[in-house]
């Protein structure tokens, strides 16, 4: 028989679909990368987010989430690190956008910004968001059947998570790139980038 209940799987898909649609650090991060560097860069960010999701699911499988929640200092330190990184990332985008010139074209990577760094950047944004980890750890067990193989069920839910996330975040990446491209000749692209930077800084209060 199928490793998990079909109804539970469909319900999980519908539930998780709402997660990437909700504005948060991951969504703003990949959209800002797409607006600054183009579609490929945005999808590199999506890859980083999915690696983060993989790590989240591994934490759930090995029970590390409970340990993290029990160690208050570790949880608070992760929150502070996440807030600090969002502030740094947002400020850097704002400064970079204001130093640009109207009508500039998208480049694959600006000086000092390697392609691999964009993956790591998005991964760090995801991993330093403890609220995302706690949410995933609270959501996933509700769809697991203890009478079936848990490993296979977790693997299936992870695959669904990655598929839905990639589809939704990828759509936002295309939207951000096309929108910025359309506004570039009007000299407004820098303000779009600046807006994404401000959005990341604004998320610090929620981190």
Coordinates of C-alpha atoms in Angstrom, one line a residue:
X1 CA 0.0 0.0 0.0
X2 CA 0.9 3.6 -0.4
X3 CA 3.3 4.7 2.4
X4 CA 0.9 7.4 3.7
X5 CA -2.8 8.2 3.8
X6 CA -3.8 9.9 0.5
X7 CA -6.3 12.2 2.2
X8 CA -3.7 13.4 4.7
X9 CA -1.3 14.0 1.8
X10 CA -3.8 16.1 -0.2
X11 CA -4.7 18.1 3.0
X12 CA -1.0 18.7 3.6
X13 CA -0.5 20.0 0.0
X14 CA -3.4 22.4 0.4
X15 CA -2.1 23.6 3.8
X16 CA 1.5 24.0 2.7
X17 CA 0.4 25.9 -0.4
X18 CA -0.5 28.8 1.9
X19 CA 3.0 28.9 3.4
X20 CA 5.1 30.2 0.5
X21 CA 2.2 32.5 -0.6
X22 CA 2.5 34.4 2.8
X23 CA 5.1 37.2 2.7
X24 CA 8.1 36.3 4.8
X25 CA 12.0 36.3 4.8
X26 CA 12.2 33.5 2.2
X27 CA 9.9 35.1 -0.3
X28 CA 11.4 38.6 0.1
X29 CA 14.9 37.1 -0.2
X30 CA 14.4 35.3 -3.5
X31 CA 12.4 38.2 -5.0
X32 CA 15.1 40.7 -4.1
X33 CA 17.7 38.4 -5.7
X34 CA 15.7 38.1 -8.9
X35 CA 15.1 41.9 -9.0
X36 CA 18.8 42.6 -8.5
X37 CA 20.5 39.8 -10.5
X38 CA 17.8 38.2 -12.7
X39 CA 15.8 35.0 -12.9
X40 CA 18.8 32.6 -12.5
X41 CA 19.9 34.3 -9.4
X42 CA 16.4 34.1 -8.0
X43 CA 16.2 30.4 -8.6
X44 CA 19.5 30.0 -6.9
X45 CA 17.9 31.5 -3.9
X46 CA 15.0 29.1 -4.2
X47 CA 17.6 26.2 -4.1
X48 CA 19.0 27.7 -0.9
X49 CA 15.5 27.8 0.7
X50 CA 14.9 24.2 -0.3
X51 CA 18.2 23.1 1.3
X52 CA 17.0 24.8 4.4
X53 CA 13.7 22.9 4.2
X54 CA 15.6 19.6 3.9
X55 CA 17.6 20.5 7.0
X56 CA 14.3 21.3 8.8
X57 CA 12.9 17.9 8.0
X58 CA 16.1 16.2 9.1
X59 CA 15.8 18.0 12.4
X60 CA 12.2 16.7 12.7
X61 CA 13.3 13.1 11.9
X62 CA 16.0 13.1 14.5
X63 CA 14.0 15.0 17.1
X64 CA 16.4 18.0 17.2
X65 CA 13.6 20.6 17.2
X66 CA 12.5 19.5 20.6
X67 CA 16.0 19.8 21.9
X68 CA 16.4 23.3 20.4
X69 CA 13.1 24.5 21.9
X70 CA 14.2 23.1 25.3
X71 CA 17.4 25.1 25.2
X72 CA 16.0 28.6 25.5
X73 CA 19.4 30.3 25.0
X74 CA 20.0 28.5 21.7
X75 CA 16.6 29.5 20.4
X76 CA 17.0 33.1 21.4
X77 CA 20.5 33.2 19.9
X78 CA 19.1 31.9 16.6
X79 CA 16.4 34.6 16.6
X80 CA 19.0 37.3 17.2
X81 CA 21.3 35.9 14.5
X82 CA 18.3 35.8 12.1
X83 CA 17.3 39.4 12.9
X84 CA 20.8 40.7 12.5
X85 CA 21.3 39.0 9.2
X86 CA 18.0 40.3 7.8
X87 CA 19.1 43.8 8.9
X88 CA 22.5 43.4 7.3
X89 CA 21.0 42.0 4.1
X90 CA 18.3 44.6 3.8
X91 CA 20.7 47.5 4.5
X92 CA 23.1 46.2 1.9
X93 CA 20.4 46.0 -0.7
X94 CA 19.2 49.5 0.1
X95 CA 22.7 51.0 -0.1
X96 CA 23.5 49.1 -3.3
X97 CA 20.3 50.2 -5.0
X98 CA 20.8 53.9 -4.0
X99 CA 24.3 53.8 -5.4
X100 CA 23.1 52.4 -8.8
X101 CA 22.2 54.4 -11.8
X102 CA 18.8 54.6 -13.5
X103 CA 18.2 52.2 -16.3
X104 CA 21.0 49.9 -15.3
X105 CA 20.8 46.4 -16.7
X106 CA 20.7 43.2 -14.6
X107 CA 24.0 41.5 -14.2
X108 CA 24.6 37.9 -13.4
X109 CA 26.4 38.8 -10.3
X110 CA 27.8 42.2 -9.2
X111 CA 31.4 42.5 -8.1
X112 CA 32.1 40.4 -5.0
X113 CA 28.8 38.5 -5.3
X114 CA 29.5 34.9 -6.5
X115 CA 26.7 32.8 -7.8
X116 CA 27.1 30.3 -4.9
X117 CA 26.9 33.0 -2.4
X118 CA 23.2 33.6 -3.4
X119 CA 22.4 30.0 -2.5
X120 CA 24.2 30.3 0.8
X121 CA 22.5 33.7 1.4
X122 CA 19.0 32.2 1.0
X123 CA 19.9 29.1 3.0
X124 CA 21.1 31.3 5.9
X125 CA 17.9 33.4 5.8
X126 CA 15.9 30.2 6.1
X127 CA 18.0 28.5 8.8
X128 CA 18.1 31.6 11.0
X129 CA 14.3 31.8 11.0
X130 CA 13.4 29.7 14.1
X131 CA 9.7 30.5 13.7
X132 CA 9.8 28.6 10.3
X133 CA 11.5 25.6 12.0
X134 CA 9.0 25.5 14.9
X135 CA 6.1 25.9 12.4
X136 CA 7.2 23.0 10.3
X137 CA 7.9 20.8 13.3
X138 CA 4.4 21.5 14.6
X139 CA 2.7 21.0 11.2
X140 CA 4.3 17.9 9.8
X141 CA 3.6 15.4 12.7
X142 CA -0.1 16.1 12.3
X143 CA 0.0 14.4 8.9
X144 CA 2.0 11.4 10.0
X145 CA 0.4 8.0 10.6
X146 CA 2.3 6.2 13.4
X147 CA 1.1 2.8 12.0
X148 CA 3.0 3.4 8.8
X149 CA 6.7 3.8 8.0
X150 CA 7.6 7.3 9.3
X151 CA 10.7 7.6 7.2
X152 CA 8.8 7.2 3.9
X153 CA 6.1 9.6 5.1
X154 CA 8.6 12.3 6.0
X155 CA 10.3 11.8 2.7
X156 CA 7.0 12.2 0.8
X157 CA 6.0 15.3 2.7
X158 CA 9.5 16.8 2.1
X159 CA 9.2 16.1 -1.6
X160 CA 5.7 17.8 -1.7
X161 CA 7.1 20.7 0.3
X162 CA 10.0 21.2 -2.1
X163 CA 7.7 20.9 -5.1
X164 CA 5.1 23.4 -3.9
X165 CA 7.8 25.8 -2.6
X166 CA 9.7 25.7 -5.9
X167 CA 6.5 26.3 -7.9
X168 CA 5.3 29.2 -5.8
X169 CA 8.6 30.9 -5.1
X170 CA 9.7 30.3 -8.7
X171 CA 6.6 32.2 -9.8
X172 CA 7.4 35.1 -7.6
X173 CA 11.0 35.1 -8.9
X174 CA 9.7 35.4 -12.5
X175 CA 7.3 38.1 -11.4
X176 CA 10.0 40.1 -9.7
X177 CA 12.4 39.8 -12.6
X178 CA 9.8 40.7 -15.2
X179 CA 8.5 43.6 -13.1
X180 CA 11.9 45.0 -12.5
X181 CA 12.8 44.6 -16.2
X182 CA 9.6 46.5 -17.2
X183 CA 10.4 49.4 -14.9
X184 CA 14.1 49.5 -15.6
X185 CA 13.9 51.9 -18.6
X186 CA 11.7 54.2 -16.5
X187 CA 14.6 54.5 -14.0
X188 CA 12.4 52.8 -11.3
X189 CA 14.3 49.5 -10.9
X190 CA 16.5 50.9 -8.1
X191 CA 13.4 51.9 -6.1
X192 CA 12.1 48.4 -6.5
X193 CA 15.3 47.0 -5.1
X194 CA 15.2 49.5 -2.3
X195 CA 11.7 48.4 -1.5
X196 CA 12.8 44.8 -1.1
X197 CA 15.6 46.0 1.1
X198 CA 13.2 47.9 3.3
X199 CA 10.9 44.8 3.4
X200 CA 13.8 42.7 4.7
X201 CA 14.6 45.3 7.4
X202 CA 10.9 45.5 8.3
X203 CA 10.9 41.7 8.9
X204 CA 13.5 42.2 11.7
X205 CA 10.7 43.1 14.2
X206 CA 9.0 39.8 13.4
X207 CA 12.1 37.7 13.6

